[in-house]
PDB file of C-alpha atoms in Angstrom:
ATOM      1  CA  MET A   1    -140.910  51.476 -28.501  1.00  0.00           C
ATOM      2  CA  GLN A   2    -137.467  53.130 -28.305  1.00  0.00           C
ATOM      3  CA  HIS A   3    -134.979  52.495 -31.070  1.00  0.00           C
ATOM      4  CA  SER A   4    -132.437  49.889 -30.391  1.00  0.00           C
ATOM      5  CA  ASP A   5    -129.601  52.493 -30.450  1.00  0.00           C
ATOM      6  CA  MET A   6    -131.328  54.262 -27.536  1.00  0.00           C
ATOM      7  CA  VAL A   7    -131.578  50.982 -25.552  1.00  0.00           C
ATOM      8  CA  LEU A   8    -127.990  50.209 -26.267  1.00  0.00           C
ATOM      9  CA  LYS A   9    -126.858  53.599 -24.999  1.00  0.00           C
ATOM     10  CA  LYS A  10    -128.867  53.231 -21.938  1.00  0.00           C
ATOM     11  CA  VAL A  11    -127.498  49.786 -21.234  1.00  0.00           C
ATOM     12  CA  MET A  12    -123.852  50.745 -21.782  1.00  0.00           C
ATOM     13  CA  ALA A  13    -124.259  53.837 -19.652  1.00  0.00           C
ATOM     14  CA  ALA A  14    -125.571  51.572 -16.736  1.00  0.00           C
ATOM     15  CA  PHE A  15    -122.920  49.180 -17.284  1.00  0.00           C
ATOM     16  CA  GLU A  16    -120.074  51.889 -17.118  1.00  0.00           C
ATOM     17  CA  ARG A  17    -121.710  53.089 -13.989  1.00  0.00           C
ATOM     18  CA  GLU A  18    -122.199  49.704 -12.103  1.00  0.00           C
ATOM     19  CA  SER A  19    -119.175  47.793 -13.365  1.00  0.00           C
ATOM     20  CA  HIS A  20    -115.578  47.930 -12.819  1.00  0.00           C
ATOM     21  CA  LEU A  21    -115.219  46.031 -16.150  1.00  0.00           C
ATOM     22  CA  LYS A  22    -114.613  47.842 -19.439  1.00  0.00           C
ATOM     23  CA  LEU A  23    -115.763  47.066 -22.931  1.00  0.00           C
ATOM     24  CA  HIS A  24    -113.177  48.974 -25.001  1.00  0.00           C
ATOM     25  CA  ASN A  25    -112.470  47.159 -28.223  1.00  0.00           C
ATOM     26  CA  HIS A  26    -115.703  44.827 -27.666  1.00  0.00           C
ATOM     27  CA  PRO A  27    -118.349  46.297 -29.835  1.00  0.00           C
ATOM     28  CA  ILE A  28    -121.955  45.611 -28.739  1.00  0.00           C
ATOM     29  CA  HIS A  29    -124.831  45.599 -31.160  1.00  0.00           C
ATOM     30  CA  MET A  30    -128.761  45.625 -30.400  1.00  0.00           C
ATOM     31  CA  SER A  31    -131.636  45.176 -33.013  1.00  0.00           C
ATOM     32  CA  PHE A  32    -135.302  44.743 -32.946  1.00  0.00           C
ATOM     33  CA  ASP A  33    -136.497  41.811 -34.803  1.00  0.00           C
ATOM     34  CA  GLY A  34    -140.014  40.321 -34.677  1.00  0.00           C
ATOM     35  CA  GLY A  35    -140.830  42.078 -31.457  1.00  0.00           C
ATOM     36  CA  ALA A  36    -137.615  40.773 -29.671  1.00  0.00           C
ATOM     37  CA  LEU A  37    -134.443  42.619 -28.860  1.00  0.00           C
ATOM     38  CA  THR A  38    -131.301  40.930 -29.943  1.00  0.00           C
ATOM     39  CA  VAL A  39    -128.234  41.729 -28.195  1.00  0.00           C
ATOM     40  CA  ALA A  40    -124.968  40.478 -29.959  1.00  0.00           C
ATOM     41  CA  GLY A  41    -121.094  41.067 -29.698  1.00  0.00           C
ATOM     42  CA  GLU A  42    -118.134  39.831 -27.723  1.00  0.00           C
ATOM     43  CA  THR A  43    -117.316  40.452 -24.088  1.00  0.00           C
ATOM     44  CA  PRO A  44    -113.955  39.805 -22.243  1.00  0.00           C
ATOM     45  CA  ASP A  45    -115.503  37.445 -19.619  1.00  0.00           C
ATOM     46  CA  ILE A  46    -118.608  35.669 -18.196  1.00  0.00           C
ATOM     47  CA  ALA A  47    -119.358  38.741 -15.764  1.00  0.00           C
ATOM     48  CA  SER A  48    -119.554  41.257 -18.524  1.00  0.00           C
ATOM     49  CA  LYS A  49    -121.781  38.998 -20.575  1.00  0.00           C
ATOM     50  CA  LYS A  50    -124.214  38.210 -17.814  1.00  0.00           C
ATOM     51  CA  HIS A  51    -124.257  41.734 -16.491  1.00  0.00           C
ATOM     52  CA  LEU A  52    -124.831  43.212 -20.060  1.00  0.00           C
ATOM     53  CA  LEU A  53    -127.680  40.645 -20.484  1.00  0.00           C
ATOM     54  CA  GLN A  54    -129.295  41.508 -17.376  1.00  0.00           C
ATOM     55  CA  LEU A  55    -129.296  45.235 -18.100  1.00  0.00           C
ATOM     56  CA  THR A  56    -130.530  44.668 -21.517  1.00  0.00           C
ATOM     57  CA  GLN A  57    -133.562  42.900 -19.992  1.00  0.00           C
ATOM     58  CA  VAL A  58    -134.120  45.861 -17.731  1.00  0.00           C
ATOM     59  CA  HIS A  59    -134.264  48.326 -20.500  1.00  0.00           C
ATOM     60  CA  SER A  60    -135.976  46.252 -23.150  1.00  0.00           C
ATOM     61  CA  GLU A  61    -139.489  47.567 -22.233  1.00  0.00           C
ATOM     62  CA  GLY A  62    -140.820  43.940 -21.419  1.00  0.00           C
ATOM     63  CA  ARG A  63    -139.837  42.616 -24.976  1.00  0.00           C
ATOM     64  CA  PRO A  64    -138.118  39.105 -25.042  1.00  0.00           C
ATOM     65  CA  VAL A  65    -134.376  39.431 -25.276  1.00  0.00           C
ATOM     66  CA  VAL A  66    -132.386  37.039 -27.592  1.00  0.00           C
ATOM     67  CA  ASP A  67    -128.866  36.336 -26.340  1.00  0.00           C
ATOM     68  CA  GLN A  68    -126.163  36.331 -28.832  1.00  0.00           C
ATOM     69  CA  LEU A  69    -123.346  37.572 -26.658  1.00  0.00           C
ATOM     70  CA  ARG A  70    -120.278  35.487 -26.796  1.00  0.00           C
ATOM     71  CA  VAL A  71    -117.142  35.535 -24.348  1.00  0.00           C
ATOM     72  CA  THR A  72    -113.805  36.081 -26.099  1.00  0.00           C
ATOM     73  CA  ALA A  73    -111.784  32.955 -25.895  1.00  0.00           C
ATOM     74  CA  ASN A  74    -108.124  34.102 -25.450  1.00  0.00           C
ATOM     75  CA  PRO A  75    -106.437  31.948 -26.641  1.00  0.00           C
ATOM     76  CA  PRO A  76    -108.905  30.255 -28.831  1.00  0.00           C
ATOM     77  CA  VAL A  77    -109.676  26.550 -28.173  1.00  0.00           C
ATOM     78  CA  ALA A  78    -110.837  24.200 -30.881  1.00  0.00           C
ATOM     79  CA  ASP A  79    -114.134  22.661 -30.353  1.00  0.00           C
ATOM     80  CA  GLY A  80    -112.957  19.130 -30.125  1.00  0.00           C
ATOM     81  CA  GLU A  81    -110.287  19.934 -27.490  1.00  0.00           C
ATOM     82  CA  LEU A  82    -112.692  22.120 -25.516  1.00  0.00           C
ATOM     83  CA  ARG A  83    -115.296  19.184 -25.414  1.00  0.00           C
ATOM     84  CA  THR A  84    -112.538  16.797 -24.251  1.00  0.00           C
ATOM     85  CA  ARG A  85    -111.426  19.115 -21.524  1.00  0.00           C
ATOM     86  CA  ILE A  86    -114.906  19.520 -20.217  1.00  0.00           C
ATOM     87  CA  CYS A  87    -115.727  15.988 -20.304  1.00  0.00           C
ATOM     88  CA  GLU A  88    -112.471  15.153 -18.273  1.00  0.00           C
ATOM     89  CA  ARG A  89    -113.149  17.919 -15.870  1.00  0.00           C
ATOM     90  CA  LEU A  90    -116.629  16.487 -15.125  1.00  0.00           C
ATOM     91  CA  ALA A  91    -115.385  12.856 -14.929  1.00  0.00           C
ATOM     92  CA  GLN A  92    -112.879  14.030 -12.373  1.00  0.00           C
ATOM     93  CA  ALA A  93    -115.331  16.062 -10.144  1.00  0.00           C
ATOM     94  CA  VAL A  94    -116.413  14.467  -7.068  1.00  0.00           C
ATOM     95  CA  ASP A  95    -119.939  15.757  -7.302  1.00  0.00           C
ATOM     96  CA  PHE A  96    -120.256  13.915 -10.784  1.00  0.00           C
ATOM     97  CA  ARG A  97    -118.638  10.619  -9.896  1.00  0.00           C
ATOM     98  CA  ASN A  98    -121.860   8.604 -10.350  1.00  0.00           C
ATOM     99  CA  CYS A  99    -122.905  10.471 -13.554  1.00  0.00           C
ATOM    100  CA  VAL A 100    -122.531   8.883 -16.960  1.00  0.00           C
ATOM    101  CA  ILE A 101    -120.489  11.237 -19.013  1.00  0.00           C
ATOM    102  CA  CYS A 102    -121.015  11.564 -22.875  1.00  0.00           C
ATOM    103  CA  ALA A 103    -119.815  13.675 -25.728  1.00  0.00           C
ATOM    104  CA  ARG A 104    -121.771  14.459 -29.082  1.00  0.00           C
ATOM    105  CA  VAL A 105    -119.183  14.250 -31.733  1.00  0.00           C
ATOM    106  CA  LYS A 106    -120.138  14.945 -35.458  1.00  0.00           C
ATOM    107  CA  GLY A 107    -123.845  14.045 -34.527  1.00  0.00           C
ATOM    108  CA  GLN A 108    -122.808  10.835 -32.890  1.00  0.00           C
ATOM    109  CA  LEU A 109    -123.173  10.082 -29.147  1.00  0.00           C
ATOM    110  CA  GLU A 110    -119.920   8.715 -27.403  1.00  0.00           C
ATOM    111  CA  VAL A 111    -120.156   7.289 -23.934  1.00  0.00           C
ATOM    112  CA  LEU A 112    -116.955   8.226 -22.121  1.00  0.00           C
ATOM    113  CA  ARG A 113    -117.755   6.761 -18.733  1.00  0.00           C
ATOM    114  CA  GLY A 114    -120.413   4.502 -17.648  1.00  0.00           C
ATOM    115  CA  THR A 115    -123.358   3.120 -19.730  1.00  0.00           C
ATOM    116  CA  MET A 116    -126.771   4.529 -20.647  1.00  0.00           C
ATOM    117  CA  ASP A 117    -128.331   1.539 -18.957  1.00  0.00           C
ATOM    118  CA  GLN A 118    -126.499   2.526 -15.676  1.00  0.00           C
ATOM    119  CA  ALA A 119    -127.917   5.990 -15.903  1.00  0.00           C
ATOM    120  CA  GLY A 120    -131.431   4.808 -16.375  1.00  0.00           C
ATOM    121  CA  ASN A 121    -131.211   1.945 -13.804  1.00  0.00           C
ATOM    122  CA  ASP A 122    -129.726   3.606 -10.723  1.00  0.00           C
ATOM    123  CA  GLY A 123    -130.703   7.251 -11.408  1.00  0.00           C
ATOM    124  CA  SER A 124    -127.215   8.585 -11.334  1.00  0.00           C
ATOM    125  CA  GLY A 125    -127.833  10.968 -14.145  1.00  0.00           C
ATOM    126  CA  VAL A 126    -126.049  11.488 -17.629  1.00  0.00           C
ATOM    127  CA  VAL A 127    -124.398  14.686 -18.766  1.00  0.00           C
ATOM    128  CA  GLU A 128    -123.940  14.992 -22.551  1.00  0.00           C
ATOM    129  CA  VAL A 129    -121.668  17.734 -23.786  1.00  0.00           C
ATOM    130  CA  THR A 130    -121.615  19.265 -27.450  1.00  0.00           C
ATOM    131  CA  VAL A 131    -119.494  22.118 -28.557  1.00  0.00           C
ATOM    132  CA  GLU A 132    -120.061  24.259 -31.644  1.00  0.00           C
ATOM    133  CA  GLU A 133    -117.985  27.161 -32.455  1.00  0.00           C
ATOM    134  CA  GLY A 134    -116.978  27.452 -28.706  1.00  0.00           C
ATOM    135  CA  VAL A 135    -120.629  27.379 -27.604  1.00  0.00           C
ATOM    136  CA  VAL A 136    -121.052  24.463 -25.131  1.00  0.00           C
ATOM    137  CA  THR A 137    -124.448  22.821 -24.737  1.00  0.00           C
ATOM    138  CA  LEU A 138    -125.231  20.476 -21.753  1.00  0.00           C
ATOM    139  CA  THR A 139    -128.055  18.154 -22.075  1.00  0.00           C
ATOM    140  CA  GLY A 140    -129.213  14.960 -20.247  1.00  0.00           C
ATOM    141  CA  GLN A 141    -130.492  14.792 -16.747  1.00  0.00           C
ATOM    142  CA  VAL A 142    -129.177  15.205 -13.158  1.00  0.00           C
ATOM    143  CA  ILE A 143    -130.477  14.355  -9.770  1.00  0.00           C
ATOM    144  CA  SER A 144    -130.257  17.883  -8.032  1.00  0.00           C
ATOM    145  CA  LEU A 145    -130.071  21.600  -8.703  1.00  0.00           C
ATOM    146  CA  SER A 146    -126.617  21.723  -7.336  1.00  0.00           C
ATOM    147  CA  HIS A 147    -125.441  19.307  -9.999  1.00  0.00           C
ATOM    148  CA  ARG A 148    -127.286  21.316 -12.684  1.00  0.00           C
ATOM    149  CA  HIS A 149    -125.565  24.637 -11.571  1.00  0.00           C
ATOM    150  CA  LEU A 150    -122.187  22.941 -11.114  1.00  0.00           C
ATOM    151  CA  ALA A 151    -122.237  21.517 -14.574  1.00  0.00           C
ATOM    152  CA  SER A 152    -122.421  25.041 -16.005  1.00  0.00           C
ATOM    153  CA  VAL A 153    -119.802  26.342 -13.638  1.00  0.00           C
ATOM    154  CA  THR A 154    -117.419  23.404 -14.456  1.00  0.00           C
ATOM    155  CA  ALA A 155    -117.774  24.283 -18.238  1.00  0.00           C
ATOM    156  CA  TRP A 156    -116.759  27.791 -17.489  1.00  0.00           C
ATOM    157  CA  TRP A 157    -113.882  26.947 -15.459  1.00  0.00           C
ATOM    158  CA  VAL A 158    -112.249  24.976 -18.101  1.00  0.00           C
ATOM    159  CA  GLY A 159    -111.598  28.052 -20.109  1.00  0.00           C
ATOM    160  CA  GLY A 160    -112.034  28.575 -23.735  1.00  0.00           C
ATOM    161  CA  CYS A 161    -115.965  28.680 -23.698  1.00  0.00           C
ATOM    162  CA  ARG A 162    -117.716  31.398 -25.535  1.00  0.00           C
ATOM    163  CA  ASP A 163    -120.977  30.536 -24.071  1.00  0.00           C
ATOM    164  CA  VAL A 164    -122.661  27.708 -21.886  1.00  0.00           C
ATOM    165  CA  VAL A 165    -126.255  26.563 -22.577  1.00  0.00           C
ATOM    166  CA  ASN A 166    -127.584  24.433 -19.873  1.00  0.00           C
ATOM    167  CA  LEU A 167    -130.452  22.308 -21.034  1.00  0.00           C
ATOM    168  CA  LEU A 168    -130.040  19.641 -18.240  1.00  0.00           C
ATOM    169  CA  GLU A 169    -133.224  18.191 -16.939  1.00  0.00           C
ATOM    170  CA  LEU A 170    -133.832  17.920 -13.211  1.00  0.00           C
ATOM    171  CA  VAL A 171    -135.195  14.472 -12.125  1.00  0.00           C
ATOM    172  CA  PRO A 172    -136.977  14.643  -9.863  1.00  0.00           C
ATOM    173  CA  ALA A 173    -138.163  18.117 -10.386  1.00  0.00           C
ATOM    174  CA  GLU A 174    -137.164  20.736  -7.710  1.00  0.00           C
ATOM    175  CA  ALA A 175    -137.892  24.490  -7.206  1.00  0.00           C
ATOM    176  CA  ASP A 176    -134.921  26.870  -7.819  1.00  0.00           C
ATOM    177  CA  GLY A 177    -135.050  29.414  -5.281  1.00  0.00           C
ATOM    178  CA  ASP A 178    -132.902  31.687  -3.130  1.00  0.00           C
ATOM    179  CA  ASP A 179    -132.070  29.098  -0.644  1.00  0.00           C
ATOM    180  CA  GLU A 180    -131.021  26.761  -3.323  1.00  0.00           C
ATOM    181  CA  ILE A 181    -128.824  29.376  -5.095  1.00  0.00           C
ATOM    182  CA  SER A 182    -127.232  30.188  -1.843  1.00  0.00           C
ATOM    183  CA  GLU A 183    -126.454  26.486  -1.130  1.00  0.00           C
ATOM    184  CA  VAL A 184    -124.832  25.940  -4.598  1.00  0.00           C
ATOM    185  CA  MET A 185    -122.982  29.341  -4.302  1.00  0.00           C
ATOM    186  CA  HIS A 186    -121.334  27.962  -1.153  1.00  0.00           C
ATOM    187  CA  LEU A 187    -120.511  24.677  -2.810  1.00  0.00           C
ATOM    188  CA  VAL A 188    -118.908  26.502  -5.744  1.00  0.00           C
ATOM    189  CA  LEU A 189    -116.709  28.756  -3.740  1.00  0.00           C
ATOM    190  CA  GLU A 190    -115.586  25.650  -1.579  1.00  0.00           C
ATOM    191  CA  THR A 191    -114.692  23.868  -4.797  1.00  0.00           C
ATOM    192  CA  ASP A 192    -112.785  26.687  -6.274  1.00  0.00           C
ATOM    193  CA  GLN A 193    -109.267  26.525  -5.098  1.00  0.00           C
ATOM    194  CA  ARG A 194    -108.544  30.065  -6.111  1.00  0.00           C
ATOM    195  CA  VAL A 195    -110.589  31.526  -3.345  1.00  0.00           C
ATOM    196  CA  ARG A 196    -110.805  30.997   0.429  1.00  0.00           C
ATOM    197  CA  ALA A 197    -114.435  30.232   0.848  1.00  0.00           C
ATOM    198  CA  GLU A 198    -114.567  30.596   4.697  1.00  0.00           C
ATOM    199  CA  GLN A 199    -113.700  34.323   4.506  1.00  0.00           C
ATOM    200  CA  ILE A 200    -116.704  35.088   2.143  1.00  0.00           C
ATOM    201  CA  THR A 201    -120.302  35.442   3.109  1.00  0.00           C
ATOM    202  CA  ILE A 202    -123.171  35.087   0.722  1.00  0.00           C
ATOM    203  CA  ASP A 203    -126.643  36.457   0.786  1.00  0.00           C
ATOM    204  CA  VAL A 204    -129.238  35.883  -1.836  1.00  0.00           C
ATOM    205  CA  GLU A 205    -132.439  37.828  -2.385  1.00  0.00           C
ATOM    206  CA  ASP A 206    -134.781  37.561  -5.383  1.00  0.00           C
ATOM    207  CA  ARG A 207    -132.049  35.481  -6.965  1.00  0.00           C
ATOM    208  CA  ARG A 208    -129.619  38.401  -6.635  1.00  0.00           C
ATOM    209  CA  ILE A 209    -126.214  37.197  -5.116  1.00  0.00           C
ATOM    210  CA  THR A 210    -124.494  39.603  -2.663  1.00  0.00           C
ATOM    211  CA  LEU A 211    -120.783  38.622  -1.742  1.00  0.00           C
ATOM    212  CA  ALA A 212    -119.082  40.141   1.280  1.00  0.00           C
ATOM    213  CA  GLY A 213    -116.112  39.539   3.642  1.00  0.00           C
ATOM    214  CA  TRP A 214    -112.569  39.911   2.662  1.00  0.00           C
ATOM    215  CA  VAL A 215    -109.707  38.396   0.626  1.00  0.00           C
ATOM    216  CA  ALA A 216    -106.055  38.828   0.247  1.00  0.00           C
ATOM    217  CA  THR A 217    -105.896  39.925  -3.355  1.00  0.00           C
ATOM    218  CA  GLU A 218    -107.891  41.713  -5.965  1.00  0.00           C
ATOM    219  CA  ALA A 219    -107.670  38.527  -8.228  1.00  0.00           C
ATOM    220  CA  GLU A 220    -109.300  36.429  -5.534  1.00  0.00           C
ATOM    221  CA  ARG A 221    -112.085  38.968  -5.314  1.00  0.00           C
ATOM    222  CA  ARG A 222    -112.735  38.823  -9.096  1.00  0.00           C
ATOM    223  CA  HIS A 223    -112.568  35.027  -9.121  1.00  0.00           C
ATOM    224  CA  ALA A 224    -115.379  35.007  -6.445  1.00  0.00           C
ATOM    225  CA  GLU A 225    -117.531  37.291  -8.471  1.00  0.00           C
ATOM    226  CA  GLN A 226    -117.017  35.361 -11.708  1.00  0.00           C
ATOM    227  CA  ASP A 227    -117.958  32.222  -9.835  1.00  0.00           C
ATOM    228  CA  ALA A 228    -121.296  33.777  -8.947  1.00  0.00           C
ATOM    229  CA  TRP A 229    -121.980  34.960 -12.461  1.00  0.00           C
ATOM    230  CA  CYS A 230    -121.259  31.410 -13.775  1.00  0.00           C
ATOM    231  CA  LEU A 231    -124.481  30.175 -11.996  1.00  0.00           C
ATOM    232  CA  ASP A 232    -127.572  29.924 -14.337  1.00  0.00           C
ATOM    233  CA  ALA A 233    -130.427  32.310 -14.017  1.00  0.00           C
ATOM    234  CA  THR A 234    -129.123  34.582 -11.230  1.00  0.00           C
ATOM    235  CA  GLY A 235    -130.678  37.939 -10.665  1.00  0.00           C
ATOM    236  CA  GLY A 236    -127.518  39.735 -10.669  1.00  0.00           C
ATOM    237  CA  VAL A 237    -124.168  39.819  -8.502  1.00  0.00           C
ATOM    238  CA  VAL A 238    -123.109  42.520  -5.989  1.00  0.00           C
ATOM    239  CA  ASN A 239    -119.613  42.286  -4.952  1.00  0.00           C
ATOM    240  CA  HIS A 240    -118.780  43.933  -1.535  1.00  0.00           C
ATOM    241  CA  ILE A 241    -115.820  41.806  -0.883  1.00  0.00           C
ATOM    242  CA  GLN A 242    -112.873  43.682   0.508  1.00  0.00           C
ATOM    243  CA  VAL A 243    -109.193  43.166  -0.325  1.00  0.00           C
ATOM    244  CA  ARG A 244    -106.897  43.206   2.835  1.00  0.00           C
ATOM    245  CA  ALA A 245    -103.223  42.860   2.203  1.00  0.00           C
TER     246      ALA A 245
END
């Protein structure tokens, strides 16, 4: 087994080759503990975090990877404020209009919209939001893969999240494959008002998302890529979108 420093060097070298993002002033650390490789540190955005985690898994020699990477919140947002923002955003989202929205505050469950009986009776689903030190945890149950993915994306869109842990259950159970990821990626881009979804094409193979097409600005190109990285359990993102003035 290679020393963790050697793994870190390989991961960082691959990151520099493959990404336009830079991690200057964002130190990353790795260590082997109990047979697992832990990667820790802070990254400037979700794309850096997910890309680093993916590369760590590639170079971990099959060992489990423990994710302790956090996104830098700039400016920082207090846990209570972040929790409120996410709950409000979910409550306003058309796709979650029938969901019960809850917040976990100091160990106590607060139902912000709907009732728990409602969630059980009509199968509308329930999303519970917990925030601790900037890490957002989503629990409860939803009725489709699109809802599950969109819950994560919505939390990241709010801004101020250091990480999002999506533990939402899917009822009824549904396989999450390339077609499903492509479908929800289209939905995410159509929902994001910062990008023009009709100018972007999406291809998904082995959970790896490839974006192509053209946009008017570099910022729009980056927004589309960030949206793709916000999805749970993707196999990577390739951004072939071109910028045309």
